[in-house]
Amino acid sequence: LQQNTYANIINRGLWLLNVSIFFLQFHLFDFMPRQGIEQFSLITGFHLIEHISVEKQLWVLKEMFRLLMPGGMVILETPNPENVTVGSCNFYIDPTHLRPLPQQLLHFYALQAGFASPVIARLNRQTVGTPLQLMREDEPGAALYNQLVELIAARLMQAPDYALIAFKPPSPTIEMLNAIAAINNSNDSFVLPASDMAFKKKKHKRSSAGKSNKRKK
């Protein structure tokens, strides 16, 4: 990345009254230091930070903080190593990926760079499959089965990506935080509650099978 590629990471936009948004393509490490402070309202990096060496990651966050206007926002999306398949296998399909970034580490970087109210939003969970369903607690084996469902949902079927969303002080509005919370809620749980209908169907099948056995006898 640093030697021979370009990063399409900076969306430069004036506030809502100005509809002009410029998409700039520059060499990341050459472009950012040349810019004056507080020039951008939004900086995004989609699947970028995992291509940058550990030594440079905090520097990148600090530079983004310097370039943002007060109240400006940074969004950094990256593969989510909470998902075991992503963290142990799929991440390395791209040979230019250096290492997965745990959510806690990117959150820490944001705080160290000076950002206020950094939020982690899990993304794209709908791509991992169909939500799992719990058993009723009064069904045989439900305790063990439900533990396994929660474990599988949390690791094997976790959201494959996440985004750091952070703001340069002052803190974001309640509306903005609520919008981020809505994204999180849509990706938070991949486990459905136990269904009474499913339990009744199983019970009906068992009772039907018992009656047929009695008739045979």
XYZ file of N, CA, C and O in Angstrom, residues 62-150:
356
model
N -4.368 9.821 14.362
C -4.023 11.176 14.820
C -4.065 12.177 13.667
O -4.501 13.330 13.842
N -3.625 11.752 12.487
C -3.679 12.635 11.327
C -5.129 12.913 10.927
O -5.491 14.039 10.577
N -5.953 11.896 10.974
C -7.364 12.098 10.659
C -8.003 13.066 11.645
O -8.804 13.928 11.261
N -7.655 12.922 12.908
C -8.177 13.834 13.930
C -7.741 15.268 13.622
O -8.533 16.212 13.715
N -6.497 15.436 13.246
C -5.976 16.771 12.942
C -6.696 17.396 11.747
O -6.967 18.601 11.728
N -7.028 16.588 10.758
C -7.634 17.099 9.533
C -9.125 17.399 9.671
O -9.683 18.150 8.878
N -9.777 16.805 10.652
C -11.225 16.983 10.802
C -11.574 18.337 11.418
O -10.883 18.838 12.306
N -12.689 18.904 10.942
C -13.270 20.071 11.582
C -13.842 19.677 12.940
O -14.150 18.504 13.166
N -14.029 20.621 13.860
C -14.728 20.303 15.109
C -16.104 19.709 14.814
O -16.854 20.227 13.980
N -16.419 18.603 15.454
C -17.674 17.906 15.191
C -17.603 16.956 14.015
O -18.579 16.265 13.723
N -16.459 16.903 13.316
C -16.300 16.022 12.163
C -16.272 14.555 12.575
O -16.031 14.211 13.735
N -16.504 13.690 11.605
C -16.665 12.261 11.882
C -15.685 11.437 11.064
O -15.418 11.748 9.903
N -15.169 10.384 11.676
C -14.357 9.404 10.968
C -15.076 8.059 11.018
O -15.672 7.694 12.036
N -15.057 7.334 9.896
C -15.621 5.989 9.815
C -14.553 5.074 9.246
O -14.077 5.291 8.127
N -14.169 4.069 10.008
C -13.188 3.085 9.551
C -13.810 1.702 9.632
O -14.132 1.222 10.716
N -13.994 1.069 8.490
C -14.543 -0.292 8.457
C -13.412 -1.286 8.223
O -12.485 -1.023 7.442
N -13.500 -2.449 8.877
C -12.450 -3.452 8.778
C -13.039 -4.830 9.071
O -14.104 -4.932 9.696
N -12.394 -5.910 8.632
C -12.886 -7.252 8.976
C -12.940 -7.451 10.487
O -12.098 -6.952 11.228
N -13.942 -8.197 10.927
C -14.185 -8.398 12.355
C -13.601 -9.730 12.825
O -14.156 -10.785 12.528
N -12.503 -9.705 13.590
C -11.902 -10.964 14.048
C -12.716 -11.682 15.116
O -12.370 -12.808 15.486
N -13.794 -11.056 15.633
C -14.709 -11.782 16.519
C -15.308 -12.984 15.798
O -15.619 -13.994 16.423
N -15.514 -12.836 14.493
C -15.985 -13.947 13.676
C -14.806 -14.885 13.448
O -13.813 -14.517 12.816
N -14.892 -16.099 13.979
C -13.752 -17.019 13.955
C -13.307 -17.326 12.528
O -12.105 -17.405 12.245
N -14.250 -17.500 11.619
C -13.888 -17.795 10.235
C -13.134 -16.632 9.610
O -12.148 -16.826 8.886
N -13.567 -15.406 9.897
C -12.876 -14.228 9.375
C -11.493 -14.103 10.002
O -10.483 -13.933 9.299
N -11.430 -14.192 11.328
C -10.172 -13.951 12.024
C -9.104 -14.997 11.787
O -7.906 -14.694 11.817
N -9.522 -16.246 11.525
C -8.540 -17.320 11.374
C -8.294 -17.736 9.929
O -7.298 -18.394 9.646
N -9.180 -17.333 9.003
C -9.063 -17.828 7.631
C -9.299 -16.737 6.587
O -8.380 -16.333 5.876
N -10.527 -16.260 6.486
C -10.891 -15.387 5.375
C -10.091 -14.087 5.331
O -9.851 -13.531 4.253
N -9.670 -13.597 6.485
C -8.867 -12.381 6.535
C -7.608 -12.516 5.688
O -7.166 -11.563 5.040
N -7.032 -13.712 5.676
C -5.739 -13.911 5.030
C -5.858 -14.280 3.550
O -4.833 -14.513 2.890
N -7.087 -14.331 3.018
C -7.246 -14.548 1.581
C -6.609 -13.399 0.804
O -6.037 -13.609 -0.267
N -6.714 -12.188 1.350
C -6.048 -11.032 0.743
C -4.620 -10.965 1.288
O -4.420 -10.676 2.472
N -3.611 -11.229 0.473
C -2.234 -11.268 0.984
C -1.697 -9.916 1.416
O -0.646 -9.853 2.060
N -2.421 -8.827 1.078
C -1.962 -7.509 1.516
C -2.495 -7.135 2.902
O -2.104 -6.103 3.444
N -3.379 -7.958 3.458
C -3.798 -7.747 4.847
C -2.621 -8.064 5.772
O -1.960 -9.090 5.598
N -2.399 -7.219 6.758
C -1.277 -7.433 7.669
C -1.683 -8.221 8.905
O -1.094 -9.249 9.219
N -2.680 -7.728 9.634
C -3.152 -8.444 10.822
C -4.540 -7.934 11.181
O -4.846 -6.756 10.970
N -5.391 -8.814 11.721
C -6.727 -8.351 12.139
C -6.622 -7.356 13.294
O -5.698 -7.433 14.110
N -7.567 -6.441 13.355
C -7.614 -5.473 14.450
C -8.804 -5.775 15.348
O -9.953 -5.595 14.932
N -8.567 -6.239 16.561
C -9.689 -6.397 17.499
C -10.382 -5.058 17.726
O -9.757 -3.994 17.665
N -11.657 -5.120 17.979
C -12.432 -3.896 18.178
C -11.862 -3.027 19.300
O -11.803 -1.801 19.191
N -11.432 -3.686 20.373
C -10.917 -2.939 21.521
C -9.676 -2.125 21.157
O -9.455 -1.030 21.687
N -8.853 -2.671 20.252
C -7.628 -1.976 19.872
C -7.932 -0.729 19.055
O -7.376 0.350 19.316
N -8.837 -0.832 18.079
C -9.172 0.332 17.263
C -9.893 1.393 18.098
O -9.685 2.599 17.907
N -10.714 0.944 19.032
C -11.375 1.867 19.963
C -10.339 2.611 20.799
O -10.430 3.836 21.003
N -9.322 1.894 21.263
C -8.241 2.507 22.048
C -7.481 3.527 21.213
O -7.167 4.628 21.690
N -7.161 3.175 19.965
C -6.480 4.116 19.079
C -7.268 5.412 18.943
O -6.697 6.507 18.957
N -8.586 5.291 18.783
C -9.425 6.476 18.613
C -9.354 7.383 19.844
O -9.241 8.610 19.724
N -9.417 6.787 21.010
C -9.324 7.583 22.236
C -7.958 8.247 22.353
O -7.860 9.419 22.733
N -6.902 7.506 22.032
C -5.556 8.058 22.113
C -5.358 9.206 21.125
O -4.594 10.137 21.386
N -6.045 9.128 19.991
C -5.922 10.187 18.985
C -6.717 11.428 19.357
O -6.533 12.486 18.743
N -7.615 11.325 20.348
C -8.370 12.480 20.809
C -9.842 12.485 20.453
O -10.553 13.439 20.760
N -10.327 11.414 19.802
C -11.726 11.385 19.379
C -12.662 11.244 20.575
O -12.320 10.624 21.587
N -13.850 11.828 20.416
C -14.881 11.731 21.448
C -15.916 10.694 21.032
O -16.193 10.522 19.852
N -16.460 10.018 22.016
C -17.576 9.080 21.819
C -17.332 8.060 20.713
O -18.184 7.856 19.847
N -16.162 7.379 20.688
C -15.978 6.350 19.660
C -16.945 5.193 19.872
O -17.163 4.742 20.994
N -17.541 4.747 18.773
C -18.530 3.669 18.820
C -18.096 2.575 17.861
O -17.598 2.854 16.770
N -18.280 1.322 18.271
C -18.040 0.176 17.399
C -19.387 -0.331 16.898
O -20.283 -0.623 17.697
N -19.546 -0.415 15.592
C -20.786 -0.906 14.989
C -20.482 -2.158 14.178
O -19.726 -2.104 13.203
N -21.057 -3.298 14.588
C -20.900 -4.528 13.805
C -21.740 -4.418 12.535
O -22.840 -3.878 12.555
N -21.220 -4.997 11.435
C -21.854 -4.807 10.132
C -21.984 -6.119 9.363
O -21.204 -7.049 9.563
N -22.980 -6.150 8.488
C -23.145 -7.205 7.476
C -23.408 -8.587 8.067
O -23.065 -9.604 7.457
N -24.062 -8.628 9.214
C -24.311 -9.925 9.832
C -25.304 -10.762 9.039
O -25.295 -11.992 9.121
N -26.124 -10.100 8.248
C -27.122 -10.832 7.463
C -26.467 -11.716 6.406
O -27.121 -12.589 5.823
N -25.178 -11.529 6.157
C -24.502 -12.309 5.118
C -23.998 -13.666 5.609
O -23.542 -14.473 4.791
N -24.071 -13.926 6.903
C -23.463 -15.160 7.425
C -24.426 -16.340 7.460
O -24.020 -17.460 7.764
N -25.702 -16.107 7.172
C -26.648 -17.221 7.176
C -27.952 -16.866 7.845
O -28.278 -15.698 8.053
N -28.692 -17.899 8.207
C -30.002 -17.738 8.830
C -29.862 -17.704 10.346
O -29.100 -18.502 10.908
N -30.561 -16.796 11.032
C -30.474 -16.755 12.492
C -30.834 -18.093 13.133
O -31.695 -18.829 12.645
N -30.138 -18.412 14.212
C -30.398 -19.639 14.958
C -31.546 -19.421 15.935
O -31.799 -18.298 16.367
N -32.199 -20.516 16.318
C -33.351 -20.404 17.217
C -33.112 -21.219 18.473
O -32.633 -22.359 18.422
N -33.438 -20.622 19.602
C -33.297 -21.294 20.885
C -34.414 -22.317 21.096
O -35.472 -22.245 20.478
N -34.146 -23.275 21.995
C -35.176 -24.218 22.429
C -35.857 -23.682 23.677
O -35.283 -22.886 24.420
N -37.074 -24.121 23.904
C -37.755 -23.787 25.163
C -36.996 -24.412 26.327
O -36.464 -25.508 26.231
N -36.947 -23.688 27.434
C -36.181 -24.151 28.582
C -36.713 -25.457 29.158
O -35.974 -26.207 29.800
N -38.009 -25.752 28.953
C -38.576 -26.965 29.514
C -38.443 -28.166 28.575
O -38.918 -29.259 28.893
N -37.788 -27.991 27.429
C -37.548 -29.121 26.535
C -36.293 -29.865 26.958
O -35.335 -29.257 27.459
N -36.260 -31.191 26.752
C -35.069 -31.978 27.113
C -33.835 -31.492 26.352
O -33.876 -31.286 25.142
N -32.732 -31.312 27.080
C -31.474 -30.902 26.464
C -31.391 -29.441 26.094
O -30.420 -29.013 25.450
N -32.385 -28.643 26.515
C -32.432 -27.243 26.090
C -31.256 -26.435 26.622
O -30.715 -25.580 25.921
N -30.840 -26.697 27.860
C -29.771 -25.897 28.474
C -28.480 -26.001 27.660
O -27.862 -24.987 27.309
N -28.071 -27.224 27.339
C -26.847 -27.429 26.571
C -27.001 -26.900 25.149
O -26.109 -26.228 24.618
N -28.140 -27.202 24.526
C -28.372 -26.765 23.150
C -28.322 -25.239 23.055
O -27.683 -24.678 22.147
N -28.964 -24.542 23.987
C -29.011 -23.081 23.933
C -27.640 -22.465 24.169
O -27.301 -21.427 23.586
N -26.826 -23.107 25.017
C -25.456 -22.630 25.208
C -24.664 -22.727 23.910
O -23.906 -21.815 23.552
N -24.829 -23.833 23.215
C -24.138 -24.020 21.944
C -24.608 -23.010 20.896
O -23.806 -22.478 20.123
N -25.909 -22.753 20.858
C -26.454 -21.777 19.914
C -25.849 -20.389 20.163
O -25.426 -19.694 19.230
N -25.803 -19.979 21.432
C -25.243 -18.669 21.773
C -23.761 -18.598 21.391
O -23.284 -17.572 20.881
